mmCIF file of C-alpha atoms in Angstrom:
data_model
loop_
_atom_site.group_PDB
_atom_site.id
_atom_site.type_symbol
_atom_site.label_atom_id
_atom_site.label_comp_id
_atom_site.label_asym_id
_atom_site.label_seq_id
_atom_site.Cartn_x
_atom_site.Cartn_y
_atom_site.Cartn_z
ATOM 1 C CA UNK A 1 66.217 207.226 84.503
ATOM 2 C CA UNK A 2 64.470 209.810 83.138
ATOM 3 C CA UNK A 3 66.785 212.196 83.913
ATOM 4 C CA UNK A 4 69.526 210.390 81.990
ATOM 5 C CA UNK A 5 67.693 210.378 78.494
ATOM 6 C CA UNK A 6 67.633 206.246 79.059
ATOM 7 C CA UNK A 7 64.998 204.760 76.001
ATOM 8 C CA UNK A 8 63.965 207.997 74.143
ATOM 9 C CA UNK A 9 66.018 206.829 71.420
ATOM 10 C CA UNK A 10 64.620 205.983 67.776
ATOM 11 C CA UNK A 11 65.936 202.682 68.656
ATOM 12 C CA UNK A 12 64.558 202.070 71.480
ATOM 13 C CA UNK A 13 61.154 203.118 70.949
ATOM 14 C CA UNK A 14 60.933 200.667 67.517
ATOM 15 C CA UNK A 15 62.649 197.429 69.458
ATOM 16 C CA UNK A 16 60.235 198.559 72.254
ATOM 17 C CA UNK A 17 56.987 198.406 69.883
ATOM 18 C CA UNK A 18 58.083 195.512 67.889
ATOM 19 C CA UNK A 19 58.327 193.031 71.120
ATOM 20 C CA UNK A 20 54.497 194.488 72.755
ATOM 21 C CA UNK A 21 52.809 193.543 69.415
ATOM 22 C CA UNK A 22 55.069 190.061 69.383
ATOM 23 C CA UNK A 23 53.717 189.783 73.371
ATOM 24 C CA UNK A 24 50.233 190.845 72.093
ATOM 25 C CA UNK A 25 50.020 188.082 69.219
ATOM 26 C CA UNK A 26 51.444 185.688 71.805
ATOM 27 C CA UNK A 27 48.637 186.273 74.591
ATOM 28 C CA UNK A 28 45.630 186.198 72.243
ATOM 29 C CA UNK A 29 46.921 183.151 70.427
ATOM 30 C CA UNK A 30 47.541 181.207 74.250
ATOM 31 C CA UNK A 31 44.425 181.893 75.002
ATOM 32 C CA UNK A 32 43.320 180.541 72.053
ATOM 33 C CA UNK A 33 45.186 177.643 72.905
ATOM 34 C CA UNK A 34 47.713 177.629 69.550
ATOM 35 C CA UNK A 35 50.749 176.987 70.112
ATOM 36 C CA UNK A 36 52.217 177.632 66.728
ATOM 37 C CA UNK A 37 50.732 181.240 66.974
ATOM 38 C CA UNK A 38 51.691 181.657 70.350
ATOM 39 C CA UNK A 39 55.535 180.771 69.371
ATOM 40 C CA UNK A 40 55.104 182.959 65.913
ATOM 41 C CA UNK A 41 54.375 185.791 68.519
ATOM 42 C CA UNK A 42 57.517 185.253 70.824
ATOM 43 C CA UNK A 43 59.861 185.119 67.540
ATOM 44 C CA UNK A 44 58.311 188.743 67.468
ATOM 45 C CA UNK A 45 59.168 189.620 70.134
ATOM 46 C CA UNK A 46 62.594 188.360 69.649
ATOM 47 C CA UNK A 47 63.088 190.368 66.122
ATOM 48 C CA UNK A 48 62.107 193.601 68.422
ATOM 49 C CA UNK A 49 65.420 192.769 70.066
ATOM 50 C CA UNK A 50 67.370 192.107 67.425
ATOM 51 C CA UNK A 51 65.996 195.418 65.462
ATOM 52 C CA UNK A 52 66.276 197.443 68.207
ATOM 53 C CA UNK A 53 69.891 196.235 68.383
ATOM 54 C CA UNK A 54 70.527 196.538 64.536
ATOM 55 C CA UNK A 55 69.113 200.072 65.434
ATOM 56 C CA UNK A 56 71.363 201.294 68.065
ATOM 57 C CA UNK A 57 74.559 199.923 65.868
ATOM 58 C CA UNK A 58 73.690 202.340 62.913
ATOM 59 C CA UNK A 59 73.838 205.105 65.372
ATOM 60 C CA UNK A 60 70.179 205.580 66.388
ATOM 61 C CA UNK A 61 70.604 204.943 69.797
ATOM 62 C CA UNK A 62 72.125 206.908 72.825
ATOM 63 C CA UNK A 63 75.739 207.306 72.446
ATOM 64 C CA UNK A 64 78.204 206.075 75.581
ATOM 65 C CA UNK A 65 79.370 208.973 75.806
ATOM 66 C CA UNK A 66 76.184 211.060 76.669
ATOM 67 C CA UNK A 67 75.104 208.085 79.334
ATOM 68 C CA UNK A 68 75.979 209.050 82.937
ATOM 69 C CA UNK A 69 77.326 205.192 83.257
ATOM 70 C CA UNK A 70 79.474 206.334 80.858
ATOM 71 C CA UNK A 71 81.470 209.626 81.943
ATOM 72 C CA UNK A 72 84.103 210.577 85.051
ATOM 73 C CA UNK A 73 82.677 211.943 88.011
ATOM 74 C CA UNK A 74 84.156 215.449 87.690
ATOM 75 C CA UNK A 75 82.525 215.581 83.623
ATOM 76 C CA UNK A 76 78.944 215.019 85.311
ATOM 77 C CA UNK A 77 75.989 217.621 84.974
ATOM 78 C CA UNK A 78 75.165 217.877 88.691
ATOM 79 C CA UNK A 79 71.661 216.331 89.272
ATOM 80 C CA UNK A 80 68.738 218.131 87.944
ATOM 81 C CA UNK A 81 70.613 220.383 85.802
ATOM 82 C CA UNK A 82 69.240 220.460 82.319
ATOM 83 C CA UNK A 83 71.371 221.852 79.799
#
């Protein structure tokens, strides 16, 4: 995946933080045996999603077109060719 640009997005990296400190609220707050924290910390973790979405609609993500998923075989940079 790396090769492919997949995550390094602004995007990606702020949905991606959001939802570890949501999962990080959630552990220590099971362990503490609340529930009300532990569900405050999985609506976190949710909202990561839903930013990270928000994100990637105002054009902060990877565009489709620039995603190997994405383009014909014959458009393709051959594998391991940076450009």
């Amino acid at each position: 995946m790396s090769g492919s640009s997949h995550g390094h997005t602004p995007a990606a990296w702020t949905g991606v933080i959001i939802a570890f400190i949501g999962f990080c609220i959630a552990g220590v707050f099971m362990v503490a045996a609340q529930p009300l924290g532990f569900w405050v910390g999985m609506v976190v973790v949710l909202l990561g999603g839903a930013v990270g979405g928000i994100m990637r609609m105002m054009g902060l993500g990877q565009p489709k077109q620039n995603h190997p998923v994405h383009q014909v075989a014959g458009e393709r940079e051959p594998a391991g060719a940076k450009g």
